[in-house]
Amino acid sequence: MSVEARTQLRTAPIVVPTVHSDLVRRQIRLSYWLLLPSLLVVALVALVPLLQTIAQSFTNARLASARPVQFIGLKNYADLLTDDAFRHAIWVTVLFTLLTVTFEFVLGMGIALVVNSNFRGRGPMRAAMLVPWAIPTVVSTQIWRWMYHDIYGVINDLLVDKLHFLPSNVAWIADPATAIPAVAAVDIWKTTPFVALLLLAGLQLIPGDIYEAANVDGANPVQAFLWLTLPLLRPAIVVALIFRTLDALRVFDAFYVMFGNRADTQPMAIYAQQNIVAFSDLGYGGAISVAIFLIIAVFVITYVTIFKVEQS
Amino acid sequence: MTRQQKYVVGRTLFYLMLVVIAIYLVFPFYWAFRSSVTPDNQLFSTPVQYWPTNPTTGNYQLVLTNGNFLRALANSTVVAVSVTVLSLAIGVLGSYALGRFRFPGRLPVMYLILSMTMFPAIAVLGALFERISNFGLYNQLPALIITYLIFTLPFTVWVLTSFFQQMPKDLEEAAYVDGCSPLQTLYMVMLPLVAPGLVTTGLLAFIGAWNEFLFALSFIQTPDKQTVTLALVNFATTTAGGFEIPWGQIQAATVIVTIPLIVLTLIFQRRILAGLTAGAVKG
Amino acid sequence: MDLDLGVRRPYSRRGFLLGALSATTAGVLAACSQPSQPAATSAPAAQPPAAPTKPAAAASPAASPAAAASPAAAASPAASPVAKPAASPAAAASPSPAAAAGQFSASNPPPVQNPNKSFAGATVIYYGDGVGIGNDLDKATAQRFEQDTGVKINVIPRPQSATDTFAQYQRFFQGQSADLDVLMVDVIWPGAFAPNLVDLGPKLGDATKNHYPGIVANDTVGGKLVSMPFFSDFGTLYYRKDLLQKYNISAPPKTWDELEQQATTIMNGEKGSNPNFTGFVWQGNAYEGLTCDALEWLASSGGGKIVENGKCTINNPQAVAILTKMKGWIGTIAPRGVTTYQEEDARNAFQSGGAAFMRNWPYAYALGQKDDSPVKGKFDVAALPASSGQKPVGTIGGWALAVSKYSKNQDASIEFIRYLTSPEVQTYRAVVGSFVPTIPAVASDPNVQQAQPFLANLADVERVARPSSETGENYNQVSTAFFQAVNNIENGQDPGSVLPQAQNQIQRLLG
């Protein structure tokens, strides 16, 4: 059989014919029962609080305040549209997302491919893969912040004193030009394992024979990767991309520990937190949250359209 | 270059790359370890010391004799294991339906579950806090177990759905022919096949729950209920005012917390490997 | 395409599921059945072994006679030879405890003066200091209070981070929770939390006469005394006296220009042996700490106090001048990274011997004098410089105690606060924990001066308060606008354009 034919795995879900036979009706009912626990959880911990937040965004509610809450319609949203700080926050977040998702995907793919093959020391290598992910973000960001230190940091020491790549110490965190790449590097270090693990799981489902057949047919490794591996990995890739993008758009911990409330490096989630907690402004904070949700939704819809997730 | 030479060069480059990747992944952790055995007064000195010259176990002693930290480890374990098991259980059921059956509302449900992750956590925090208090769960571990599902369930469902979708339907049809109900099919046939997906999502859910900070900070009040992330940032200081950061203890605790996770992974990875080579799909 | 169904499964599905289910059930049951008891504080033996005794000895270098005496004299009725005015705190003249040196140790808090036993049996939940020396002293005093009055105190350590603590209180107040009776509040919070706090004026108004008026004014919002001063803090200048000597500088700088000159001299001299040596470090990160530092710059140069009489005053020539001068320090006498430094970063730079001058709070003094500190014995503390013709200032920090409006034990709580803010307890905390007192008489007590030697030098420094009481609920927003503006200036923007914008922004917030 040709390579192409063999890759046509019959993986389509069971198609329900339009005439609903008994079995099919049972299956549909079963589906709903199977989904019930998930839906309950969603309703309880996500939907209801979300609706509450949305409702609050139309008011001038404040945290722990005795002032009576008033409905103010779309005023919060109007303020949001003219808010320079929020616009800057969007820009910071999108830049961060682009940097991290790209690098994480490339690096994760590389690491997954490497770890998937057979070699001595594979077990420890896989364990090493999880180290960044295992350390709590607040702590690992502190460690990196320390490594970035402009005087005592290891990175400056290596690049300037030991390897002489740079003429003098760089204030990685302080300098606006290097600040966002610096925090992106931390996030990339931390979550590449997440992407690598997902891709690895997908890689391990691909039967090895396919590559043997490709070899016989004269394909080189690069061709095999592009035309065999990538298409077969598509579901895993899409999931990894979607979730990494979602997480990157909502980034909070890394920026908070690295920069605090510095004006020029505030992503959207920190701006929301500042308004809700520090300024006790539930109404405006709620509006910011809804805006974040809408922006993220735009990304998700874009992904779905590009990748046509629900094919066949 | 002869084939032999090409092979050697290729292999060398490969191992070189492995070493680089390994260093990149592990170096900050080594740095944490180095800091944890360095006496405090030598931490901030130039030139930078790459190798600890006066190792001390003082920080580890402080951390381990501190009843709070050990209890926090126990609390975190309980929460993380419970969340993992719950999200796998709920997730498997849901993604089986989403991945193998067609029914009205399938797509909306998928996107509904995905939308759970589209809100920033800080936005739902206040409302969740009220809900938790109303149910009398404030300062109780189940509060965390339930709220962590908000981020473990969506990717569990999505990953497992894609795994289920990839399963060939021959097996399923064979099972039906043999008289199995859909649930029996799930239990006996499909579950073993999606094992790598289960292990991956389980591991990621565990670590996600283990490292969570914001909800733990908001829903837990007393030291005996703290999880590890809270305990990590609340180590004892010797001065007034709350400015001091007990860096040495934090590093020691980080090392203590990370090592079991690595060991766990080593164990699990072997299982994946064994399971897969035993049940791999053959062409 | 057939699957080999006869393959040996590496694990038993049934076993896995059963095991998982029982693990979860066990876990959830265990979690639910743990009685949710806040850390009980009655057990005197509840002192964790290694941690507290070490810091207690370290934190009060002068209390070694005390430590040597008898740290184990826990239950001995403290032979308190204090002939204090009984229940009339109005006699504020000199309630100085003339206690013998052997009186002060962590486990030996002073007894309650005129204990009010009418609330015996009540339980008060006290959200006190974070884990560490503060928590230890909280537990000791709480235990003593219960012993003397029969009121049980549940001491809960607050999160180390002030911001996290603030958010916790917000949640409690939002839910009008009765789970909070007495709470420790940062000096900038009374304005924000005032609507949720009990007016302590009727019961504790007289006692406030003992304390610094500036701090009491800070704790009074709209005529209500919403919190009682607990301990204080203020900005100071740390300097390397050995280096000053080495370069023939006779005294620490009195003006900002002198600071610049002295720092430059020392830096030029030291750079040869230590290329990373820097002149001056402060808290330059974009956070509340920068508001403190910047307020000192402004107030010591005639640049105002950010908000005065309802008006934001930051856009004035003196403010522009001093901030321009400060901007010039970055990259010259201060490292470029100083714009990311918080308290610990600055302290680490100074304590490791890498800086000539540092602006920081008093807490760094004890740490710098520890035996393993590279600068032990080589530094001292002075008032911050001022522009010529102006007086030196220090921003007020510290914490106060308040009672939640939703508490079910308000009167018992007030009695506890009366005890904690009494001169006796303040002396005890000052000597054992190096907490800066809020009572002038306590600050001049010889025992306290021995434990905190720098207090004598700084008695005359004017303490300035951030405009938290004035701005009330809006303080955080005002402060954020201010420190973001200053941080932008630090990072290179021109004060002439940043300050007017910030002033408008803040003025809009003030209405």
CSV table of N, CA, C and O in Angstrom, one decimal, chain A residues 10-11 13-14 16 30-32 34-35 38 42 45-46 48-50 52-53 114 119 123 125-126 130-131 133-134 136 139 146 152 154 157-158 189 194 201 204-205 243 246 250 289 293 296 304 310 312, chain B residues 18 21 24-25 28 31 43-44 46 50 90 93 99-104 107 111 116-119 123-124 127 130-131 150 155 163 165-166 168-169 182 200 204 207 211 232 254 261-262 265-266 269 272 276:
chain,number,residue,atom,x,y,z
A,10,ARG,N,-9.1,5.2,9.5
A,10,ARG,CA,-10.5,5.5,9.6
A,10,ARG,C,-10.8,6.0,11.0
A,10,ARG,O,-11.0,5.3,11.9
A,11,THR,N,-10.7,7.3,11.1
A,11,THR,CA,-10.8,7.9,12.4
A,11,THR,C,-12.0,8.7,12.6
A,11,THR,O,-12.2,9.4,13.7
A,13,PRO,N,-15.6,9.9,13.7
A,13,PRO,CA,-16.5,9.4,14.7
A,13,PRO,C,-17.7,8.7,14.0
A,13,PRO,O,-18.0,8.9,12.8
A,14,ILE,N,-18.4,8.0,14.8
A,14,ILE,CA,-19.6,7.3,14.2
A,14,ILE,C,-20.6,8.3,13.8
A,14,ILE,O,-21.0,9.1,14.5
A,16,VAL,N,-24.0,9.7,12.8
A,16,VAL,CA,-25.4,9.5,13.1
A,16,VAL,C,-26.3,9.7,11.9
A,16,VAL,O,-26.3,10.8,11.3
A,30,LEU,N,-27.3,8.9,25.9
A,30,LEU,CA,-26.1,8.6,26.7
A,30,LEU,C,-25.1,9.8,26.6
A,30,LEU,O,-24.5,10.1,27.6
A,31,SER,N,-25.0,10.4,25.4
A,31,SER,CA,-24.1,11.5,25.3
A,31,SER,C,-24.4,12.6,26.3
A,31,SER,O,-23.5,13.1,27.0
A,32,TYR,N,-25.7,12.9,26.4
A,32,TYR,CA,-26.0,14.0,27.3
A,32,TYR,C,-25.7,13.6,28.8
A,32,TYR,O,-25.2,14.4,29.6
A,34,LEU,N,-23.4,11.6,29.7
A,34,LEU,CA,-21.9,11.6,29.9
A,34,LEU,C,-21.4,13.0,30.1
A,34,LEU,O,-20.4,13.2,30.8
A,35,LEU,N,-22.1,13.9,29.5
A,35,LEU,CA,-21.6,15.3,29.5
A,35,LEU,C,-22.1,16.0,30.8
A,35,LEU,O,-21.6,17.1,31.1
A,38,SER,N,-19.6,17.3,33.4
A,38,SER,CA,-18.8,18.5,32.9
A,38,SER,C,-19.6,19.7,32.9
A,38,SER,O,-19.1,20.8,33.3
A,42,VAL,N,-19.0,23.3,34.9
A,42,VAL,CA,-18.9,24.6,34.1
A,42,VAL,C,-19.9,25.6,34.7
A,42,VAL,O,-19.5,26.7,35.0
A,45,VAL,N,-18.7,26.6,38.6
A,45,VAL,CA,-17.5,27.4,38.9
A,45,VAL,C,-17.2,28.4,37.8
A,45,VAL,O,-16.3,29.3,38.0
A,46,ALA,N,-17.8,28.4,36.7
A,46,ALA,CA,-17.5,29.3,35.6
A,46,ALA,C,-18.6,30.2,35.2
A,46,ALA,O,-18.5,31.4,35.3
A,48,VAL,N,-21.8,30.9,36.3
A,48,VAL,CA,-22.4,31.8,37.3
A,48,VAL,C,-21.5,33.0,37.7
A,48,VAL,O,-22.0,34.1,37.6
A,49,PRO,N,-20.3,32.7,38.1
A,49,PRO,CA,-19.4,33.8,38.4
A,49,PRO,C,-19.2,34.8,37.2
A,49,PRO,O,-19.1,36.0,37.3
A,50,LEU,N,-19.1,34.2,36.0
A,50,LEU,CA,-18.9,35.0,34.8
A,50,LEU,C,-20.1,36.0,34.6
A,50,LEU,O,-19.9,37.1,34.4
A,52,GLN,N,-22.1,37.0,36.8
A,52,GLN,CA,-22.1,38.0,37.9
A,52,GLN,C,-21.1,39.1,37.5
A,52,GLN,O,-21.4,40.3,37.7
A,53,THR,N,-19.9,38.8,37.0
A,53,THR,CA,-18.9,39.8,36.6
A,53,THR,C,-19.5,40.6,35.5
A,53,THR,O,-19.3,41.9,35.5
A,114,VAL,N,13.0,15.2,19.7
A,114,VAL,CA,14.2,14.6,20.2
A,114,VAL,C,13.9,13.6,21.3
A,114,VAL,O,14.5,12.5,21.2
A,119,PHE,N,17.2,6.8,22.6
A,119,PHE,CA,18.6,7.0,22.9
A,119,PHE,C,18.8,6.7,24.4
A,119,PHE,O,17.8,6.7,25.2
A,123,GLY,N,14.8,8.4,29.8
A,123,GLY,CA,14.0,8.6,31.0
A,123,GLY,C,14.4,9.9,31.7
A,123,GLY,O,13.5,10.8,32.0
A,125,MET,N,15.9,12.4,30.6
A,125,MET,CA,15.7,13.5,29.8
A,125,MET,C,14.2,13.9,29.9
A,125,MET,O,13.9,15.1,30.0
A,126,ARG,N,13.3,13.0,29.9
A,126,ARG,CA,11.9,13.3,30.0
A,126,ARG,C,11.6,13.9,31.4
A,126,ARG,O,10.8,14.8,31.5
A,130,LEU,N,10.3,18.1,32.6
A,130,LEU,CA,9.2,18.6,33.5
A,130,LEU,C,9.7,19.6,34.6
A,130,LEU,O,8.9,20.2,35.2
A,131,VAL,N,11.0,19.7,34.7
A,131,VAL,CA,11.5,20.6,35.8
A,131,VAL,C,11.0,22.0,35.8
A,131,VAL,O,10.4,22.5,36.7
A,133,TRP,N,8.3,23.2,34.4
A,133,TRP,CA,6.8,23.2,34.7
A,133,TRP,C,6.5,23.0,36.1
A,133,TRP,O,5.5,23.4,36.7
A,134,ALA,N,7.4,22.2,36.8
A,134,ALA,CA,7.1,21.8,38.2
A,134,ALA,C,7.3,22.9,39.2
A,134,ALA,O,6.7,22.8,40.3
A,136,PRO,N,6.7,26.3,40.9
A,136,PRO,CA,5.6,27.3,40.9
A,136,PRO,C,6.1,28.6,40.2
A,136,PRO,O,7.2,29.0,40.4
A,139,VAL,N,7.8,31.4,42.2
A,139,VAL,CA,9.2,31.1,42.6
A,139,VAL,C,10.1,31.1,41.4
A,139,VAL,O,11.2,31.7,41.4
A,146,TRP,N,16.3,37.1,39.6
A,146,TRP,CA,17.6,37.1,40.3
A,146,TRP,C,18.7,36.8,39.2
A,146,TRP,O,19.7,37.5,39.3
A,152,TYR,N,24.5,41.4,40.1
A,152,TYR,CA,24.8,40.1,40.6
A,152,TYR,C,24.3,39.0,39.8
A,152,TYR,O,24.4,37.8,40.2
A,154,VAL,N,23.6,36.1,37.0
A,154,VAL,CA,24.4,35.1,36.3
A,154,VAL,C,24.4,35.4,34.9
A,154,VAL,O,25.5,35.2,34.2
A,157,ASP,N,26.8,38.0,34.1
A,157,ASP,CA,28.2,37.5,34.4
A,157,ASP,C,28.7,36.7,33.2
A,157,ASP,O,29.8,36.8,32.8
A,158,LEU,N,27.8,35.8,32.8
A,158,LEU,CA,28.2,34.9,31.7
A,158,LEU,C,28.5,35.7,30.4
A,158,LEU,O,29.5,35.6,29.8
A,189,TRP,N,10.7,29.4,28.9
A,189,TRP,CA,11.4,28.3,29.7
A,189,TRP,C,10.4,27.5,30.5
A,189,TRP,O,10.5,26.3,30.6
A,194,PHE,N,5.1,22.1,28.6
A,194,PHE,CA,3.7,21.8,28.5
A,194,PHE,C,3.4,21.5,27.0
A,194,PHE,O,2.8,20.5,26.7
A,201,ALA,N,2.9,13.3,23.3
A,201,ALA,CA,1.8,12.3,23.4
A,201,ALA,C,1.2,12.1,22.0
A,201,ALA,O,0.9,10.9,21.7
A,204,GLN,N,3.6,9.9,20.0
A,204,GLN,CA,3.7,8.5,20.3
A,204,GLN,C,2.5,7.7,19.8
A,204,GLN,O,2.5,6.5,19.8
A,205,LEU,N,1.5,8.4,19.3
A,205,LEU,CA,0.4,7.7,18.7
A,205,LEU,C,0.6,7.4,17.2
A,205,LEU,O,-0.1,6.6,16.6
A,243,PHE,N,-4.5,26.4,23.6
A,243,PHE,CA,-4.3,26.6,25.0
A,243,PHE,C,-3.2,27.5,25.4
A,243,PHE,O,-3.2,28.3,26.3
A,246,LEU,N,-4.4,31.0,24.8
A,246,LEU,CA,-5.3,31.5,25.8
A,246,LEU,C,-4.5,31.8,27.1
A,246,LEU,O,-4.7,32.9,27.7
A,250,ARG,N,-3.8,35.6,29.0
A,250,ARG,CA,-4.2,35.9,30.3
A,250,ARG,C,-3.1,36.0,31.3
A,250,ARG,O,-3.3,36.0,32.5
A,289,SER,N,-12.5,42.9,32.3
A,289,SER,CA,-12.5,41.5,32.2
A,289,SER,C,-13.3,41.0,31.0
A,289,SER,O,-12.9,40.1,30.2
A,293,PHE,N,-12.1,38.9,27.7
A,293,PHE,CA,-12.8,37.8,27.2
A,293,PHE,C,-13.1,37.9,25.7
A,293,PHE,O,-12.8,37.0,24.9
A,296,ILE,N,-9.9,37.5,23.6
A,296,ILE,CA,-9.5,36.1,23.5
A,296,ILE,C,-10.4,35.4,22.6
A,296,ILE,O,-9.9,34.5,21.8
A,304,VAL,N,-9.8,28.7,15.0
A,304,VAL,CA,-10.8,27.7,14.5
A,304,VAL,C,-11.0,27.8,13.0
A,304,VAL,O,-11.0,26.8,12.3
A,310,GLU,N,-13.0,21.5,13.3
A,310,GLU,CA,-14.0,20.4,13.3
A,310,GLU,C,-14.2,20.0,11.8
A,310,GLU,O,-15.2,20.3,11.2
A,312,SER,N,-14.7,17.2,8.8
A,312,SER,CA,-15.5,16.0,8.6
A,312,SER,C,-16.5,15.9,9.7
A,312,SER,O,-16.4,15.0,10.6
B,18,LEU,N,21.1,17.5,22.8
B,18,LEU,CA,20.5,17.0,24.0
B,18,LEU,C,21.1,17.7,25.2
B,18,LEU,O,20.3,18.1,26.2
B,21,ILE,N,19.8,21.3,25.5
B,21,ILE,CA,18.4,21.4,25.9
B,21,ILE,C,18.4,21.1,27.4
B,21,ILE,O,17.7,21.7,28.2
B,24,TYR,N,19.6,24.0,29.4
B,24,TYR,CA,18.6,25.1,29.3
B,24,TYR,C,17.4,24.8,30.3
B,24,TYR,O,16.9,25.7,31.0
B,25,LEU,N,17.0,23.5,30.3
B,25,LEU,CA,15.8,23.2,31.2
B,25,LEU,C,16.2,23.2,32.6
B,25,LEU,O,15.4,23.6,33.5
B,28,PRO,N,18.2,26.8,35.8
B,28,PRO,CA,17.6,27.6,36.9
B,28,PRO,C,17.4,26.8,38.1
B,28,PRO,O,17.5,27.3,39.3
B,31,TRP,N,20.5,26.5,39.8
B,31,TRP,CA,20.7,27.8,40.5
B,31,TRP,C,20.0,27.9,41.8
B,31,TRP,O,20.5,28.4,42.8
B,43,LEU,N,25.3,35.2,49.3
B,43,LEU,CA,24.4,35.1,48.1
B,43,LEU,C,24.6,36.2,47.2
B,43,LEU,O,24.5,36.1,46.0
B,44,PHE,N,24.8,37.4,47.7
B,44,PHE,CA,24.9,38.6,46.9
B,44,PHE,C,26.3,39.1,46.8
B,44,PHE,O,26.6,40.1,47.4
B,46,THR,N,29.9,39.6,44.3
B,46,THR,CA,30.5,39.4,43.0
B,46,THR,C,32.0,39.0,43.3
B,46,THR,O,32.5,39.5,44.2
B,50,TYR,N,29.7,30.0,40.8
B,50,TYR,CA,28.9,29.0,40.2
B,50,TYR,C,28.8,27.7,41.0
B,50,TYR,O,27.9,26.9,40.8
B,90,ILE,N,-14.3,13.1,35.2
B,90,ILE,CA,-15.4,13.9,34.5
B,90,ILE,C,-15.0,14.1,33.1
B,90,ILE,O,-15.8,14.0,32.1
B,93,LEU,N,-15.5,11.0,30.6
B,93,LEU,CA,-16.9,10.8,30.3
B,93,LEU,C,-17.3,11.8,29.2
B,93,LEU,O,-17.8,11.4,28.2
B,99,GLY,N,-16.1,13.0,21.5
B,99,GLY,CA,-15.2,12.5,20.5
B,99,GLY,C,-15.8,11.4,19.6
B,99,GLY,O,-15.3,11.2,18.5
B,100,ARG,N,-16.7,10.6,20.2
B,100,ARG,CA,-17.2,9.5,19.4
B,100,ARG,C,-18.6,9.5,18.9
B,100,ARG,O,-19.0,8.8,18.1
B,101,PHE,N,-19.4,10.4,19.5
B,101,PHE,CA,-20.8,10.5,19.0
B,101,PHE,C,-21.1,11.8,18.4
B,101,PHE,O,-20.5,12.8,18.7
B,102,ARG,N,-22.1,11.8,17.5
B,102,ARG,CA,-22.6,13.1,17.0
B,102,ARG,C,-23.9,13.3,17.6
B,102,ARG,O,-24.7,12.4,17.6
B,103,PHE,N,-24.2,14.5,18.1
B,103,PHE,CA,-25.5,14.8,18.7
B,103,PHE,C,-25.7,16.3,18.6
B,103,PHE,O,-24.7,17.0,18.5
B,104,PRO,N,-26.9,16.7,18.6
B,104,PRO,CA,-27.2,18.1,18.5
B,104,PRO,C,-26.5,18.9,19.7
B,104,PRO,O,-26.7,18.4,20.8
B,107,LEU,N,-21.0,20.9,19.1
B,107,LEU,CA,-20.0,22.0,19.0
B,107,LEU,C,-20.2,23.1,20.0
B,107,LEU,O,-19.2,23.5,20.6
B,111,TYR,N,-17.3,24.4,22.8
B,111,TYR,CA,-16.8,25.8,22.9
B,111,TYR,C,-17.2,26.4,24.3
B,111,TYR,O,-16.5,27.2,24.8
B,116,MET,N,-14.5,28.5,29.3
B,116,MET,CA,-14.2,28.6,30.8
B,116,MET,C,-12.8,29.2,31.0
B,116,MET,O,-12.5,29.8,32.0
B,117,THR,N,-11.9,28.9,30.0
B,117,THR,CA,-10.5,29.4,30.2
B,117,THR,C,-10.3,30.8,29.5
B,117,THR,O,-9.2,31.2,29.5
B,118,MET,N,-11.4,31.4,29.0
B,118,MET,CA,-11.1,32.6,28.4
B,118,MET,C,-11.3,33.9,29.3
B,118,MET,O,-11.0,35.0,28.9
B,119,PHE,N,-11.7,33.7,30.5
B,119,PHE,CA,-11.8,34.8,31.4
B,119,PHE,C,-10.5,34.8,32.3
B,119,PHE,O,-10.1,33.8,32.7
B,123,ALA,N,-11.0,37.9,37.4
B,123,ALA,CA,-12.4,38.4,37.2
B,123,ALA,C,-13.4,37.6,38.0
B,123,ALA,O,-14.4,38.2,38.5
B,124,VAL,N,-13.2,36.3,38.0
B,124,VAL,CA,-14.3,35.5,38.6
B,124,VAL,C,-14.0,35.3,40.1
B,124,VAL,O,-14.7,34.7,40.8
B,127,ALA,N,-16.7,36.7,42.7
B,127,ALA,CA,-17.9,35.9,42.7
B,127,ALA,C,-17.7,34.5,43.2
B,127,ALA,O,-18.5,34.0,44.0
B,130,GLU,N,-17.6,34.5,47.0
B,130,GLU,CA,-19.0,34.6,47.6
B,130,GLU,C,-19.6,33.2,47.6
B,130,GLU,O,-20.2,32.7,48.5
B,131,ARG,N,-19.5,32.5,46.4
B,131,ARG,CA,-20.0,31.2,46.3
B,131,ARG,C,-19.4,30.2,47.4
B,131,ARG,O,-20.1,29.5,48.1
B,150,ILE,N,-11.8,24.6,37.2
B,150,ILE,CA,-12.0,25.7,36.2
B,150,ILE,C,-10.9,25.7,35.2
B,150,ILE,O,-11.1,26.1,34.0
B,155,PHE,N,-8.8,21.8,29.4
B,155,PHE,CA,-7.8,21.2,28.5
B,155,PHE,C,-7.8,19.6,28.6
B,155,PHE,O,-7.5,18.9,27.6
B,163,PHE,N,-7.9,12.8,21.3
B,163,PHE,CA,-7.4,11.4,21.3
B,163,PHE,C,-8.5,10.5,20.9
B,163,PHE,O,-8.3,9.6,20.1
B,165,GLN,N,-11.1,11.1,19.1
B,165,GLN,CA,-11.4,11.2,17.7
B,165,GLN,C,-10.5,10.4,16.8
B,165,GLN,O,-10.8,10.0,15.8
B,166,GLN,N,-9.2,10.3,17.3
B,166,GLN,CA,-8.3,9.6,16.5
B,166,GLN,C,-8.3,8.1,16.5
B,166,GLN,O,-7.7,7.4,15.7
B,168,PRO,N,-9.3,4.4,15.8
B,168,PRO,CA,-10.0,3.8,14.7
B,168,PRO,C,-11.3,3.2,15.2
B,168,PRO,O,-11.4,2.7,16.3
B,169,LYS,N,-12.3,3.2,14.3
B,169,LYS,CA,-13.6,2.7,14.8
B,169,LYS,C,-13.8,1.2,14.7
B,169,LYS,O,-14.8,0.7,15.1
B,182,PRO,N,-22.2,0.9,25.0
B,182,PRO,CA,-21.2,2.0,24.8
B,182,PRO,C,-20.3,2.2,26.1
B,182,PRO,O,-19.1,2.4,25.9
B,200,THR,N,-0.8,12.1,30.2
B,200,THR,CA,-0.3,13.5,30.0
B,200,THR,C,-1.2,14.5,30.7
B,200,THR,O,-0.8,15.3,31.4
B,204,LEU,N,-0.3,17.0,33.8
B,204,LEU,CA,-0.4,18.4,33.6
B,204,LEU,C,-1.4,19.0,34.6
B,204,LEU,O,-1.2,20.1,35.2
B,207,ILE,N,0.2,19.0,38.1
B,207,ILE,CA,1.2,20.1,38.3
B,207,ILE,C,0.5,21.5,38.3
B,207,ILE,O,0.9,22.4,39.0
B,211,ASN,N,0.8,24.0,41.5
B,211,ASN,CA,1.4,25.3,41.4
B,211,ASN,C,0.5,26.5,41.6
B,211,ASN,O,0.9,27.7,41.5
B,232,LEU,N,5.4,28.7,50.6
B,232,LEU,CA,6.6,29.1,50.0
B,232,LEU,C,6.8,30.6,50.1
B,232,LEU,O,7.9,31.1,50.3
B,254,THR,N,11.9,25.2,47.4
B,254,THR,CA,11.7,24.9,46.0
B,254,THR,C,12.3,23.6,45.6
B,254,THR,O,11.7,22.8,44.9
B,261,LEU,N,8.3,15.6,42.4
B,261,LEU,CA,7.6,15.7,41.1
B,261,LEU,C,8.4,15.0,40.0
B,261,LEU,O,7.9,14.3,39.1
B,262,ILE,N,9.7,15.3,40.0
B,262,ILE,CA,10.6,14.7,39.0
B,262,ILE,C,10.6,13.2,39.2
B,262,ILE,O,10.5,12.4,38.2
B,265,THR,N,7.5,11.7,37.8
B,265,THR,CA,7.5,11.6,36.3
B,265,THR,C,8.3,10.5,35.8
B,265,THR,O,7.9,9.8,34.9
B,266,LEU,N,9.5,10.3,36.4
B,266,LEU,CA,10.3,9.2,36.0
B,266,LEU,C,9.5,7.8,36.1
B,266,LEU,O,9.6,7.0,35.1
B,269,GLN,N,6.7,7.9,33.3
B,269,GLN,CA,7.2,7.8,32.0
B,269,GLN,C,7.4,6.3,31.6
B,269,GLN,O,7.1,5.9,30.4
B,272,ILE,N,4.1,4.7,30.6
B,272,ILE,CA,3.6,5.1,29.3
B,272,ILE,C,4.3,4.3,28.3
B,272,ILE,O,3.7,3.7,27.4
B,276,LEU,N,2.5,1.6,25.7
B,276,LEU,CA,2.4,1.9,24.3
B,276,LEU,C,3.0,0.9,23.4
B,276,LEU,O,2.5,0.4,22.4
